[in-house]
Each structure stands twice: as C-alpha cells, then as structure tokens.
C-alpha cells in the first residue's frame, strides 16, 4: 500500500535476510522515506556496511513506485550516507569521526583481553577446545535427537546426558550415579546456588568451608543466608575433625581429591572423620570434584561420594576439562535431596539442551576420554617444566601439592608474597598470591594463614606463550642463596 504523508507507524522491511524497522514520515512519500533512512544511519541503528533492500524489493514492500526508492537511494548516496557499487548493492557508508565534522555511530563493546602471560587460576588455554570432535558429536546428536528435544526440556537435564554421565562417573571417578540422582546445572556456580537455597529451606544455618578457596563461592553461600565458618587446611587437607566444634553446621563444602588452591588431598583419616560427622549429625557433605580427572603421578583418588552416596552431594563440571562457555555442570545427589533441589530449580531447563545432547554423544563415543587423556599429558608436561625451571633458576622457592590439577603452589620465603606480586605486575605477568584465597575469618599468624606463596595456573597460556611466561615467572622470584635478583 502507499505510505501516507502522515504515517507515524512502523513498517517492517525484509531483504537479504535482514529485517529493517523504519518509520517514514514527512511532507511527501520520498521525503519521508529519505528522512527515515537518514535518521537510522545517523543514530547508528544501521551500522556501516549494512546492506539495504534492492530498490525493486523495497518498492514492493512499501507499495510505492520503484523510481521513488531509486531517487531516495541516489540522494542519500550523493549526501554520503550510502554507497552503491555494481554487484555489491546499496550499503550504509562508513562515517567520519567527530574531528572530521560527521556523526560517529556507536561502536560495538570490546571485551578486554587477558594478557598472554596470565597465569591466574580459573583461566585455561581455550585454543585446546576440541572443536572438530565437538562439531562431529553435535552433528550425530542432532541427527539422532527425538522431536521432544527441541522443547523446553526436563529441568533435571536430558536423560541422554544424565545416563552418559552416570556411566562415565562410575567408571572414572568411582561415583555411585544413577541417572535419577543427577541434575544438570548451568555451571558449578548455579548448581551450588540451587543447593544452598535448598539447604536454607531445610533449616540449615551454616555451611563449613575450607580456609582456602574461592571467595566467589563463599559469597554465594553467604548471600543465601548461610553462615560460612572456616575449616583450617594443612598438609592433610581440611581438618574435618574440627566440624564437631562448629555449632549449627548442617553441611560442609570440600575439595577432597585436590584441595583448591593448596593442592593437597584429604587424608584417609579425615575422609573417614567427615563421613562419621555426616552420619552422626545428619549433615550433608558437598564434594566439589572440579579437576578430578587430572592426576599425573598415579590413578586419581576416588570420589568421596562413592563411600556414602546418601551423605554426599557430588559436583562435577565441564569447565576445566572442556570450556566454561558450555555452562555445563552436574550434581549427583542423595535420593532425598533430588526433589528438594529440583523444586528450587523450577520447571524450566536453563542449560542448552543441544549442548547437553552433544556432550552426551561426546562421552558415549569416547571422544571425551580421548580429549581428557591428551590434556592430562599436556598439563603434566607443563607442571614438570615448571618444577624444573624453578629448581634451576629460583632455588629459594619450591612447588608444593600433588602432581595434579591445572595449577601449582609455589612456596616463597616468608614475607615475600607482596613483593613477588608487584614484580610480576611490573613484568606484565598476571599471577595470584595464596593470600587472595584465604578465608576472611582467619587472623594473621593463625595456623597456616601467614604462608607466602603464588598460585600458578600452568594451563592458562598457549604452547607458544608458555616458555616466555615461565621465564618471566622465574625472573620475578625472590633471590635465593647465591642468586642475584632478576
């Protein structure tokens, strides 16, 4: 239809797969269209390079003469708002910056990139994501997916993934994991938040946490209204025998296979002690098995959950083994806790069902095992290189903790942590101090709270950047006996 001279409504134009929203208005049909296009470009709503509909298509959509659209385009080309080239069509022209007297459309937000020498925990070399295997698994998963997979999904997660995980976790981590016990979450953070709310709803007042760990998770528990008393960590892991001295604690969050960030394993006697505490009090053990697949000197320690599935809520994640961007994690719960957590989660699945199906196929095909084995070899090589380089160039420090995981603790002489961090920053190296992970409830000078150390993530950089990062790390180390400052 003809666009009236007083039309203040919106017309939706479709061409070349792109929808254009215009509000033509003005004293005439051509003038109204010209002004609407000019305004869309001026405000940056149509960014430089956007292809416009062909004049014939636009004329048909608006019910006006093609010559009217052609004249409109020609005027805007002459003014510099548009460009027209044979074979490329009509596009929005690049605009000069403010200093040249023209408008500058809003530019897309650019995320700051982490420096190439970043060795902080939590980052991985994302170039190692198995793209080829993932795409192949996605293709197979989509071909086999039932029609109901394209709906809103089961809030517990797709049965295909829960079944694949049940088999994998039993085989690799010793977890007793029936599919009915598993709930998929959008990362560990969301899963822990769901469990925290369920604990609060059951009357739990406090969740004990390890004296070293991520403040992100301590804050999450506190935000749920839970107290977070600290269990001190030493060379044998968390002192779980101290749970009896902490009043009101109804659950405890542990990293028993590989304590984060100190890198020690929970000793057998302390594993038994926390299980005894759970039996005696009815408390819940929350096991964060964030990097359980990555043990380098021998077979990984089995999950605590396998010893008592009705007292342990087991958490795992794809963030360390694949990539955080997948937002895939899982919890294996005692039977009585499944409906409680499901009620908190609600009726709608928030994790991508297609990614769940793809991950299930990657596990079932053996592709996930192959990827983990390859990464295990790579990380073991990195850790060995770290130990060798520090022993040669920085005899005043030592690497502590198990041969496992994605990071290592580099013990420093007392009182040198801050100086080492300042030196690292001056050399363009991002690294974390152990103090960063200490529970605020620990006072300076209390057991283990005055350690000076760096937490070095040797998985965080590419193979090409690793030698330089390692060299820089050695140069910022405090001087040892017979060693000059770097």
CSV table of C-alpha atoms in Angstrom, one decimal:
chain,number,residue,atom,x,y,z
A,1,UNK,CA,0.0,0.0,0.0
A,2,UNK,CA,1.0,3.7,-0.4
A,3,UNK,CA,2.8,5.2,2.6
A,4,UNK,CA,0.7,8.2,3.6
A,5,UNK,CA,2.3,11.6,4.3
A,6,UNK,CA,1.2,11.4,7.9
A,7,UNK,CA,2.1,7.8,8.6
A,8,UNK,CA,3.7,7.6,12.1
A,9,UNK,CA,3.5,3.8,12.3
A,10,UNK,CA,6.3,1.3,11.7
A,11,UNK,CA,7.0,-0.6,8.5
A,12,UNK,CA,9.0,-3.8,8.7
A,13,UNK,CA,11.0,-4.4,5.6
A,14,UNK,CA,12.7,-7.7,4.8
A,15,UNK,CA,15.5,-8.1,2.3
A,16,UNK,CA,18.6,-10.2,2.0
A,17,UNK,CA,17.7,-12.0,5.2
A,18,UNK,CA,17.8,-8.7,7.3
A,19,UNK,CA,14.7,-7.0,8.8
A,20,UNK,CA,14.7,-3.2,8.7
A,21,UNK,CA,12.5,-1.2,11.0
A,22,UNK,CA,11.6,2.3,9.6
A,23,UNK,CA,9.1,5.0,10.5
A,24,UNK,CA,8.6,7.0,7.3
A,25,UNK,CA,7.2,10.5,7.9
A,26,UNK,CA,7.4,13.9,6.4
A,27,UNK,CA,5.8,16.1,3.8
A,28,UNK,CA,6.0,13.6,1.0
A,29,UNK,CA,6.4,9.9,0.3
A,30,UNK,CA,10.0,10.1,-1.0
A,31,UNK,CA,11.0,12.7,1.6
A,32,UNK,CA,9.5,10.6,4.4
A,33,UNK,CA,11.5,7.5,3.3
A,34,UNK,CA,14.7,9.5,2.8
A,35,UNK,CA,14.4,11.1,6.3
A,36,UNK,CA,13.7,7.7,7.9
A,37,UNK,CA,16.8,6.1,6.3
A,38,UNK,CA,19.0,9.1,7.1
A,39,UNK,CA,17.9,9.1,10.7
A,40,UNK,CA,18.5,5.3,11.1
A,41,UNK,CA,22.1,5.8,9.8
A,42,UNK,CA,22.7,9.0,11.8
A,43,UNK,CA,21.8,7.3,15.1
A,44,UNK,CA,23.9,4.3,14.3
A,45,UNK,CA,20.9,1.9,14.2
A,46,UNK,CA,22.0,1.0,10.7
A,47,UNK,CA,25.8,0.5,11.1
A,48,UNK,CA,28.3,1.0,8.3
A,49,UNK,CA,28.3,-1.9,5.8
A,50,UNK,CA,24.7,-2.9,6.3
A,51,UNK,CA,23.2,-3.9,3.0
A,52,UNK,CA,19.8,-2.3,2.2
A,53,UNK,CA,17.0,-4.0,0.2
A,54,UNK,CA,17.1,-3.7,-3.6
A,55,UNK,CA,15.0,-0.8,-4.8
A,56,UNK,CA,12.6,-3.2,-6.5
A,57,UNK,CA,12.1,-5.2,-3.3
A,58,UNK,CA,11.7,-2.1,-1.1
A,59,UNK,CA,9.2,-0.6,-3.5
A,60,UNK,CA,7.1,-3.7,-3.5
A,61,UNK,CA,7.2,-3.9,0.3
A,62,UNK,CA,6.1,-0.3,0.7
A,63,UNK,CA,3.7,-0.3,-2.2
A,64,UNK,CA,5.3,2.7,-3.9
A,65,UNK,CA,6.9,3.3,-7.3
A,66,UNK,CA,10.4,1.8,-7.8
A,67,UNK,CA,11.5,5.2,-9.1
A,68,UNK,CA,10.7,6.8,-5.7
A,69,UNK,CA,13.0,4.3,-3.9
A,70,UNK,CA,15.7,4.8,-6.6
A,71,UNK,CA,15.6,8.5,-6.2
A,72,UNK,CA,15.8,8.2,-2.4
A,73,UNK,CA,18.8,6.0,-2.6
A,74,UNK,CA,20.5,8.3,-5.1
A,75,UNK,CA,20.0,11.3,-2.9
A,76,UNK,CA,21.5,9.5,0.1
A,77,UNK,CA,24.5,8.3,-1.9
A,78,UNK,CA,25.1,11.8,-3.1
A,79,UNK,CA,25.0,13.0,0.5
A,80,UNK,CA,27.4,10.3,1.6
A,81,UNK,CA,25.1,8.3,3.8
A,82,UNK,CA,25.0,5.3,1.4
A,83,UNK,CA,27.3,3.7,-1.1
A,84,UNK,CA,26.3,1.9,-4.3
A,85,UNK,CA,28.6,-0.5,-6.2
A,86,UNK,CA,27.8,-2.9,-9.0
A,87,UNK,CA,27.4,-6.4,-7.7
A,88,UNK,CA,27.5,-5.2,-4.0
A,89,UNK,CA,24.2,-3.4,-3.8
A,90,UNK,CA,23.4,-0.4,-1.7
A,91,UNK,CA,25.1,-0.3,1.7
A,92,UNK,CA,25.4,2.1,4.6
A,93,UNK,CA,28.6,4.2,4.1
A,94,UNK,CA,31.4,4.5,6.7
A,95,UNK,CA,31.1,7.8,8.6
A,96,UNK,CA,34.0,10.0,9.6
A,97,UNK,CA,34.8,10.6,13.2
A,98,UNK,CA,33.8,13.7,15.3
A,99,UNK,CA,37.0,15.5,14.3
A,100,UNK,CA,36.0,15.4,10.7
A,101,UNK,CA,32.7,17.0,11.3
A,102,UNK,CA,30.4,14.0,10.9
A,103,UNK,CA,28.5,11.7,13.3
A,104,UNK,CA,30.1,8.6,14.7
A,105,UNK,CA,27.8,5.6,15.1
A,106,UNK,CA,28.1,3.7,18.4
A,107,UNK,CA,30.9,1.1,18.2
A,108,UNK,CA,30.4,-2.4,19.5
A,109,UNK,CA,31.7,-3.0,23.0
A,110,UNK,CA,35.1,-4.7,23.0
A,111,UNK,CA,36.0,-7.0,25.9
A,112,UNK,CA,39.4,-6.5,27.4
A,113,UNK,CA,41.6,-9.5,26.7
A,114,UNK,CA,43.6,-11.2,29.3
A,115,UNK,CA,47.4,-10.6,28.7
A,116,UNK,CA,49.2,-13.5,27.0
A,117,UNK,CA,51.2,-14.1,30.2
A,118,UNK,CA,48.2,-14.5,32.5
A,119,UNK,CA,48.8,-17.4,34.9
A,120,UNK,CA,45.9,-16.8,37.3
A,121,UNK,CA,43.7,-19.7,38.4
A,122,UNK,CA,40.4,-20.1,36.6
A,123,UNK,CA,41.7,-19.5,33.1
A,124,UNK,CA,42.6,-22.1,30.6
A,125,UNK,CA,44.1,-22.2,27.1
A,126,UNK,CA,40.8,-22.1,25.2
A,127,UNK,CA,42.5,-22.9,22.0
A,128,UNK,CA,42.6,-26.5,23.1
A,129,UNK,CA,38.8,-26.9,23.0
A,130,UNK,CA,38.2,-30.0,20.8
A,131,UNK,CA,36.3,-28.2,18.0
A,132,UNK,CA,36.4,-31.0,15.5
A,133,UNK,CA,35.3,-33.6,17.9
A,134,UNK,CA,32.6,-31.3,19.3
A,135,UNK,CA,31.2,-30.5,15.8
A,136,UNK,CA,31.1,-34.1,14.8
A,137,UNK,CA,29.3,-35.1,18.1
A,138,UNK,CA,26.9,-32.2,17.6
A,139,UNK,CA,26.1,-33.5,14.1
A,140,UNK,CA,25.4,-37.0,15.3
A,141,UNK,CA,23.4,-35.8,18.3
A,142,UNK,CA,21.2,-33.6,16.2
A,143,UNK,CA,20.6,-36.4,13.7
A,144,UNK,CA,19.5,-38.7,16.4
A,145,UNK,CA,17.6,-36.2,18.6
A,146,UNK,CA,14.0,-37.0,19.2
A,147,UNK,CA,11.4,-34.3,18.5
A,148,UNK,CA,10.8,-33.5,22.1
A,149,UNK,CA,14.5,-32.5,22.5
A,150,UNK,CA,13.5,-29.2,20.8
A,151,UNK,CA,11.0,-28.3,23.6
A,152,UNK,CA,11.7,-26.6,26.9
A,153,UNK,CA,13.4,-29.7,28.4
A,154,UNK,CA,13.3,-31.6,31.6
A,155,UNK,CA,14.5,-29.4,34.4
A,156,UNK,CA,16.7,-32.2,35.7
A,157,UNK,CA,18.5,-32.3,32.4
A,158,UNK,CA,18.3,-34.5,29.3
A,159,UNK,CA,18.2,-38.2,30.1
A,160,UNK,CA,20.8,-38.9,27.4
A,161,UNK,CA,23.3,-36.8,29.3
A,162,UNK,CA,22.4,-38.0,32.7
A,163,UNK,CA,22.7,-41.6,31.6
A,164,UNK,CA,26.1,-40.9,29.9
A,165,UNK,CA,27.4,-39.2,33.0
A,166,UNK,CA,26.2,-42.0,35.3
A,167,UNK,CA,28.3,-44.5,33.3
A,168,UNK,CA,31.3,-42.1,33.0
A,169,UNK,CA,31.4,-41.0,36.6
A,170,UNK,CA,31.1,-44.6,37.9
A,171,UNK,CA,33.9,-45.8,35.6
A,172,UNK,CA,36.3,-42.8,36.0
A,173,UNK,CA,35.6,-41.4,39.5
A,174,UNK,CA,34.0,-44.2,41.4
A,175,UNK,CA,30.8,-42.3,41.8
A,176,UNK,CA,27.5,-44.1,42.5
A,177,UNK,CA,25.5,-42.2,40.0
A,178,UNK,CA,22.1,-43.4,38.8
A,179,UNK,CA,20.6,-41.1,36.2
A,180,UNK,CA,17.7,-40.3,38.6
A,181,UNK,CA,20.2,-38.9,41.1
A,182,UNK,CA,21.7,-36.4,38.6
A,183,UNK,CA,20.7,-32.8,38.0
A,184,UNK,CA,22.3,-30.7,35.2
A,185,UNK,CA,23.1,-27.1,36.0
A,186,UNK,CA,24.4,-24.1,34.1
A,187,UNK,CA,27.9,-24.3,35.7
A,188,UNK,CA,29.0,-25.1,39.3
A,189,UNK,CA,28.1,-21.6,40.5
A,190,UNK,CA,24.4,-22.1,39.6
A,191,UNK,CA,24.4,-25.7,41.0
A,192,UNK,CA,25.9,-24.6,44.3
A,193,UNK,CA,23.4,-21.7,44.5
A,194,UNK,CA,20.5,-24.1,44.0
A,195,UNK,CA,21.8,-26.5,46.7
A,196,UNK,CA,22.4,-23.5,49.0
A,197,UNK,CA,18.8,-22.4,48.7
A,198,UNK,CA,17.6,-26.0,49.3
A,199,UNK,CA,19.8,-26.3,52.4
A,200,UNK,CA,18.4,-23.0,53.7
A,201,UNK,CA,14.8,-24.2,53.1
A,202,UNK,CA,15.6,-27.3,55.1
A,203,UNK,CA,16.6,-25.2,58.1
A,204,UNK,CA,20.4,-25.4,57.7
A,205,UNK,CA,22.0,-22.3,59.3
A,206,UNK,CA,25.7,-22.8,58.4
A,207,UNK,CA,27.9,-24.5,55.8
A,208,UNK,CA,31.5,-25.0,56.8
A,209,UNK,CA,34.1,-24.2,54.1
A,210,UNK,CA,37.8,-24.8,53.7
A,211,UNK,CA,40.0,-22.0,55.0
A,212,UNK,CA,41.5,-21.6,51.5
A,213,UNK,CA,39.2,-21.4,48.4
A,214,UNK,CA,37.3,-19.1,46.1
A,215,UNK,CA,35.6,-16.2,47.8
A,216,UNK,CA,33.1,-16.3,44.9
A,217,UNK,CA,31.6,-19.5,46.4
A,218,UNK,CA,31.8,-18.3,50.0
A,219,UNK,CA,29.9,-15.1,49.0
A,220,UNK,CA,27.3,-17.2,47.2
A,221,UNK,CA,26.6,-19.3,50.3
A,222,UNK,CA,26.5,-16.1,52.5
A,223,UNK,CA,24.1,-14.5,50.0
A,224,UNK,CA,21.8,-17.4,50.5
A,225,UNK,CA,21.6,-16.5,54.2
A,226,UNK,CA,24.1,-19.2,55.4
A,227,UNK,CA,27.0,-18.7,57.9
A,228,UNK,CA,30.3,-19.9,56.5
A,229,UNK,CA,32.8,-20.9,59.3
A,230,UNK,CA,36.2,-22.0,58.2
A,231,UNK,CA,37.9,-25.4,58.5
A,232,UNK,CA,41.6,-25.0,58.6
A,233,UNK,CA,43.6,-26.6,55.8
A,234,UNK,CA,47.1,-28.2,56.3
A,235,UNK,CA,49.2,-30.8,54.5
A,236,UNK,CA,46.5,-33.4,55.1
A,237,UNK,CA,43.6,-31.2,53.7
A,238,UNK,CA,40.8,-29.8,55.7
A,239,UNK,CA,40.7,-30.6,59.4
A,240,UNK,CA,37.4,-32.3,59.3
A,241,UNK,CA,37.6,-33.4,62.9
A,242,UNK,CA,37.0,-29.7,63.8
A,243,UNK,CA,33.4,-29.9,62.5
A,244,UNK,CA,32.3,-31.1,65.9
A,245,UNK,CA,33.4,-27.8,67.4
A,246,UNK,CA,31.4,-25.7,64.9
A,247,UNK,CA,27.9,-25.2,66.2
A,248,UNK,CA,24.9,-25.1,63.8
A,249,UNK,CA,26.8,-26.5,60.8
A,250,UNK,CA,24.5,-28.6,58.7
A,251,UNK,CA,26.7,-29.1,55.6
A,252,UNK,CA,30.4,-28.8,54.6
A,253,UNK,CA,31.9,-27.8,51.2
A,254,UNK,CA,35.1,-29.7,50.4
A,255,UNK,CA,37.5,-30.3,47.5
A,256,UNK,CA,38.8,-33.7,48.8
A,257,UNK,CA,40.5,-35.1,45.7
A,258,UNK,CA,42.6,-31.9,45.2
A,259,UNK,CA,42.2,-29.1,47.6
A,260,UNK,CA,41.8,-25.7,45.9
A,261,UNK,CA,44.2,-23.9,45.8
A,262,UNK,CA,46.8,-25.6,48.1
A,263,UNK,CA,46.9,-28.8,46.0
A,264,UNK,CA,46.7,-31.4,48.8
A,265,UNK,CA,44.4,-34.4,49.1
A,266,UNK,CA,42.1,-35.0,52.0
A,267,UNK,CA,43.9,-37.7,54.1
A,268,UNK,CA,42.1,-41.1,54.6
A,269,UNK,CA,41.6,-40.4,58.3
A,270,UNK,CA,40.0,-37.1,57.6
A,271,UNK,CA,37.8,-38.6,54.9
A,272,UNK,CA,36.6,-41.1,57.5
A,273,UNK,CA,36.1,-38.3,60.0
A,274,UNK,CA,33.8,-36.2,57.8
A,275,UNK,CA,31.7,-39.3,56.9
A,276,UNK,CA,31.4,-40.1,60.6
A,277,UNK,CA,30.3,-36.5,61.2
A,278,UNK,CA,27.6,-36.7,58.5
A,279,UNK,CA,26.3,-40.0,59.9
A,280,UNK,CA,26.2,-38.7,63.5
A,281,UNK,CA,24.6,-35.3,62.7
A,282,UNK,CA,22.6,-35.9,59.5
A,283,UNK,CA,24.8,-33.3,57.8
A,284,UNK,CA,25.5,-33.1,54.1
A,285,UNK,CA,28.9,-33.3,52.5
A,286,UNK,CA,29.2,-31.2,49.4
A,287,UNK,CA,32.0,-32.5,47.2
A,288,UNK,CA,33.5,-30.2,44.6
A,289,UNK,CA,35.4,-32.5,42.2
A,290,UNK,CA,36.4,-29.7,39.9
A,291,UNK,CA,39.5,-31.3,38.3
A,292,UNK,CA,39.3,-34.9,39.5
A,293,UNK,CA,40.4,-36.3,36.1
A,294,UNK,CA,43.8,-34.6,36.2
A,295,UNK,CA,46.2,-36.7,38.3
A,296,UNK,CA,49.6,-37.2,36.9
A,297,UNK,CA,51.7,-39.5,39.2
A,298,UNK,CA,49.1,-42.3,39.6
A,299,UNK,CA,45.4,-43.0,39.3
A,300,UNK,CA,43.2,-40.2,40.7
A,301,UNK,CA,41.8,-40.6,44.2
A,302,UNK,CA,38.2,-41.9,44.0
A,303,UNK,CA,35.4,-39.6,44.8
A,304,UNK,CA,34.2,-39.3,48.4
A,305,UNK,CA,30.7,-39.8,47.2
A,306,UNK,CA,31.4,-43.5,46.3
A,307,UNK,CA,31.9,-44.2,50.0
A,308,UNK,CA,28.5,-42.9,51.1
A,309,UNK,CA,26.1,-41.8,48.3
A,310,UNK,CA,23.4,-40.9,50.8
A,311,UNK,CA,25.6,-38.4,52.7
A,312,UNK,CA,27.5,-36.7,49.8
A,313,UNK,CA,26.3,-34.3,47.1
A,314,UNK,CA,28.9,-34.7,44.3
A,315,UNK,CA,29.6,-31.8,41.9
A,316,UNK,CA,31.4,-32.0,38.6
A,317,UNK,CA,31.9,-29.6,35.7
A,318,UNK,CA,33.0,-29.4,32.1
A,319,UNK,CA,34.6,-26.0,32.7
A,320,UNK,CA,38.1,-27.4,33.4
A,321,UNK,CA,38.0,-30.4,31.0
A,322,UNK,CA,36.3,-28.6,28.0
A,323,UNK,CA,35.4,-24.9,28.4
A,324,UNK,CA,33.5,-22.7,30.8
A,325,UNK,CA,31.4,-21.3,27.9
A,326,UNK,CA,29.4,-24.5,27.7
A,327,UNK,CA,27.9,-23.8,31.1
A,328,UNK,CA,27.6,-27.5,31.9
A,329,UNK,CA,27.9,-28.9,35.3
A,330,UNK,CA,26.2,-31.8,37.2
A,331,UNK,CA,25.4,-32.8,40.7
A,332,UNK,CA,24.8,-36.3,41.9
A,333,UNK,CA,22.6,-36.1,44.9
A,334,UNK,CA,21.3,-38.3,47.7
A,335,UNK,CA,17.9,-39.5,46.8
A,336,UNK,CA,16.2,-37.4,49.4
A,337,UNK,CA,17.8,-34.2,48.0
A,338,UNK,CA,16.8,-34.6,44.4
A,339,UNK,CA,13.2,-33.3,44.8
A,340,UNK,CA,14.4,-30.5,47.1
A,341,UNK,CA,16.9,-29.2,44.6
A,342,UNK,CA,14.5,-29.8,41.7
A,343,UNK,CA,11.9,-27.7,43.5
A,344,UNK,CA,14.3,-24.8,43.8
A,345,UNK,CA,15.5,-25.1,40.2
A,346,UNK,CA,11.9,-24.8,38.9
A,347,UNK,CA,10.1,-26.3,35.9
A,348,UNK,CA,12.2,-24.8,33.1
A,349,UNK,CA,15.6,-26.1,31.9
A,350,UNK,CA,18.1,-23.2,31.5
A,351,UNK,CA,21.0,-25.1,30.1
A,352,UNK,CA,21.2,-25.6,26.4
A,353,UNK,CA,19.5,-28.9,25.5
A,354,UNK,CA,21.5,-29.2,22.3
A,355,UNK,CA,24.8,-28.8,24.2
A,356,UNK,CA,23.6,-31.5,26.6
A,357,UNK,CA,22.9,-33.8,23.7
A,358,UNK,CA,26.3,-33.0,22.1
A,359,UNK,CA,28.2,-33.6,25.4
A,360,UNK,CA,26.3,-36.9,25.9
A,361,UNK,CA,27.4,-38.0,22.4
A,362,UNK,CA,31.0,-36.9,23.0
A,363,UNK,CA,31.1,-39.1,26.2
A,364,UNK,CA,29.4,-42.1,24.6
A,365,UNK,CA,31.7,-42.0,21.6
A,366,UNK,CA,34.8,-42.0,23.6
A,367,UNK,CA,35.8,-38.5,22.3
A,368,UNK,CA,35.7,-37.0,25.8
A,369,UNK,CA,38.0,-39.7,27.2
A,370,UNK,CA,40.5,-39.1,24.4
A,371,UNK,CA,40.4,-35.3,25.0
A,372,UNK,CA,41.0,-35.7,28.7
A,373,UNK,CA,43.9,-38.0,28.2
A,374,UNK,CA,45.5,-35.6,25.8
A,375,UNK,CA,45.1,-32.7,28.1
A,376,UNK,CA,46.4,-34.8,31.0
A,377,UNK,CA,49.6,-35.4,29.2
A,378,UNK,CA,49.9,-31.7,28.2
A,379,UNK,CA,49.3,-30.5,31.8
A,380,UNK,CA,51.7,-33.0,33.3
A,381,UNK,CA,54.4,-31.8,30.9
A,382,UNK,CA,53.7,-28.2,31.9
A,383,UNK,CA,54.0,-29.0,35.6
A,384,UNK,CA,57.2,-30.9,35.1
A,385,UNK,CA,58.7,-27.9,33.2
A,386,UNK,CA,57.6,-25.5,35.9
A,387,UNK,CA,59.3,-27.6,38.6
A,388,UNK,CA,62.5,-28.0,36.6
A,389,UNK,CA,62.7,-24.3,35.7
A,390,UNK,CA,62.2,-23.1,39.2
A,391,UNK,CA,64.7,-25.6,40.6
A,392,UNK,CA,67.3,-24.3,38.2
A,393,UNK,CA,66.6,-20.5,38.3
A,394,UNK,CA,64.9,-20.0,41.7
A,395,UNK,CA,66.4,-22.3,44.3
A,396,UNK,CA,64.8,-20.2,47.1
A,397,UNK,CA,61.3,-21.5,46.2
A,398,UNK,CA,59.6,-24.9,45.9
A,399,UNK,CA,56.5,-26.3,44.3
A,400,UNK,CA,54.1,-28.0,46.8
A,401,UNK,CA,51.0,-30.1,46.5
A,402,UNK,CA,50.1,-33.2,44.5
A,403,UNK,CA,51.1,-33.8,40.9
A,404,UNK,CA,47.5,-33.0,39.8
A,405,UNK,CA,45.2,-30.3,38.5
A,406,UNK,CA,45.8,-27.2,36.5
A,407,UNK,CA,47.7,-25.1,39.0
A,408,UNK,CA,50.6,-25.4,41.4
A,409,UNK,CA,51.5,-23.6,44.6
A,410,UNK,CA,55.0,-22.0,44.6
A,411,UNK,CA,56.1,-21.5,48.2
A,412,UNK,CA,58.1,-18.3,48.8
A,413,UNK,CA,60.3,-17.2,51.6
A,414,UNK,CA,58.2,-15.7,54.5
A,415,UNK,CA,57.1,-12.1,53.9
A,416,UNK,CA,57.9,-12.0,50.1
A,417,UNK,CA,54.5,-12.6,48.5
A,418,UNK,CA,53.5,-9.0,48.0
A,419,UNK,CA,56.9,-8.1,46.6
A,420,UNK,CA,56.7,-11.0,44.1
A,421,UNK,CA,53.2,-9.9,43.0
A,422,UNK,CA,54.5,-6.3,42.5
A,423,UNK,CA,57.4,-7.6,40.4
A,424,UNK,CA,55.1,-9.8,38.4
A,425,UNK,CA,52.8,-6.9,37.6
A,426,UNK,CA,55.8,-4.8,36.5
A,427,UNK,CA,56.9,-7.6,34.1
A,428,UNK,CA,53.4,-7.9,32.7
A,429,UNK,CA,52.7,-11.2,34.3
A,430,UNK,CA,49.3,-11.9,35.9
A,431,UNK,CA,49.6,-14.4,38.8
A,432,UNK,CA,47.7,-14.8,42.1
A,433,UNK,CA,49.0,-14.9,45.7
A,434,UNK,CA,47.9,-17.5,48.1
A,435,UNK,CA,46.6,-14.8,50.4
A,436,UNK,CA,43.9,-14.0,47.8
A,437,UNK,CA,42.1,-17.3,48.6
A,438,UNK,CA,42.3,-17.1,52.4
A,439,UNK,CA,39.1,-17.1,54.4
A,440,UNK,CA,38.5,-13.7,55.9
A,441,UNK,CA,37.8,-15.3,59.3
A,442,UNK,CA,41.5,-16.4,59.6
A,443,UNK,CA,43.6,-14.0,61.6
A,444,UNK,CA,47.2,-13.2,60.6
A,445,UNK,CA,49.5,-15.6,62.4
A,446,UNK,CA,46.9,-18.4,62.9
A,447,UNK,CA,47.8,-21.8,61.7
A,448,UNK,CA,48.8,-21.7,58.0
A,449,UNK,CA,47.4,-18.2,57.5
A,450,UNK,CA,50.8,-16.5,57.1
A,451,UNK,CA,52.1,-18.6,54.2
A,452,UNK,CA,53.8,-16.7,51.4
A,453,UNK,CA,53.1,-18.4,48.0
A,454,UNK,CA,52.0,-17.9,44.5
A,455,UNK,CA,49.2,-19.9,42.8
A,456,UNK,CA,50.4,-20.5,39.3
A,457,UNK,CA,48.0,-21.8,36.7
A,458,UNK,CA,50.2,-23.6,34.1
A,459,UNK,CA,47.2,-24.4,31.9
A,460,UNK,CA,46.3,-20.7,31.2
A,461,UNK,CA,48.5,-19.9,28.2
A,462,UNK,CA,49.2,-21.3,24.7
A,463,UNK,CA,52.1,-23.5,23.9
A,464,UNK,CA,53.8,-20.6,22.1
A,465,UNK,CA,53.4,-18.2,25.1
A,466,UNK,CA,54.3,-20.7,27.8
A,467,UNK,CA,58.1,-20.5,27.5
A,468,UNK,CA,58.1,-16.7,27.9
A,469,UNK,CA,55.6,-16.8,30.8
A,470,UNK,CA,57.7,-19.4,32.5
A,471,UNK,CA,60.9,-17.4,32.0
A,472,UNK,CA,59.2,-14.3,33.4
A,473,UNK,CA,57.9,-16.2,36.4
A,474,UNK,CA,61.5,-17.4,37.2
A,475,UNK,CA,62.8,-13.8,36.9
A,476,UNK,CA,60.3,-12.4,39.4
A,477,UNK,CA,61.1,-15.0,42.1
A,478,UNK,CA,62.7,-13.7,45.3
A,479,UNK,CA,66.5,-14.2,45.2
A,480,UNK,CA,67.7,-17.4,46.9
A,481,UNK,CA,71.2,-18.3,48.2
A,482,UNK,CA,73.8,-17.3,45.7
A,483,UNK,CA,71.2,-15.9,43.3
A,484,UNK,CA,71.1,-12.3,42.2
A,485,UNK,CA,67.7,-10.5,41.7
A,486,UNK,CA,66.4,-11.0,38.1
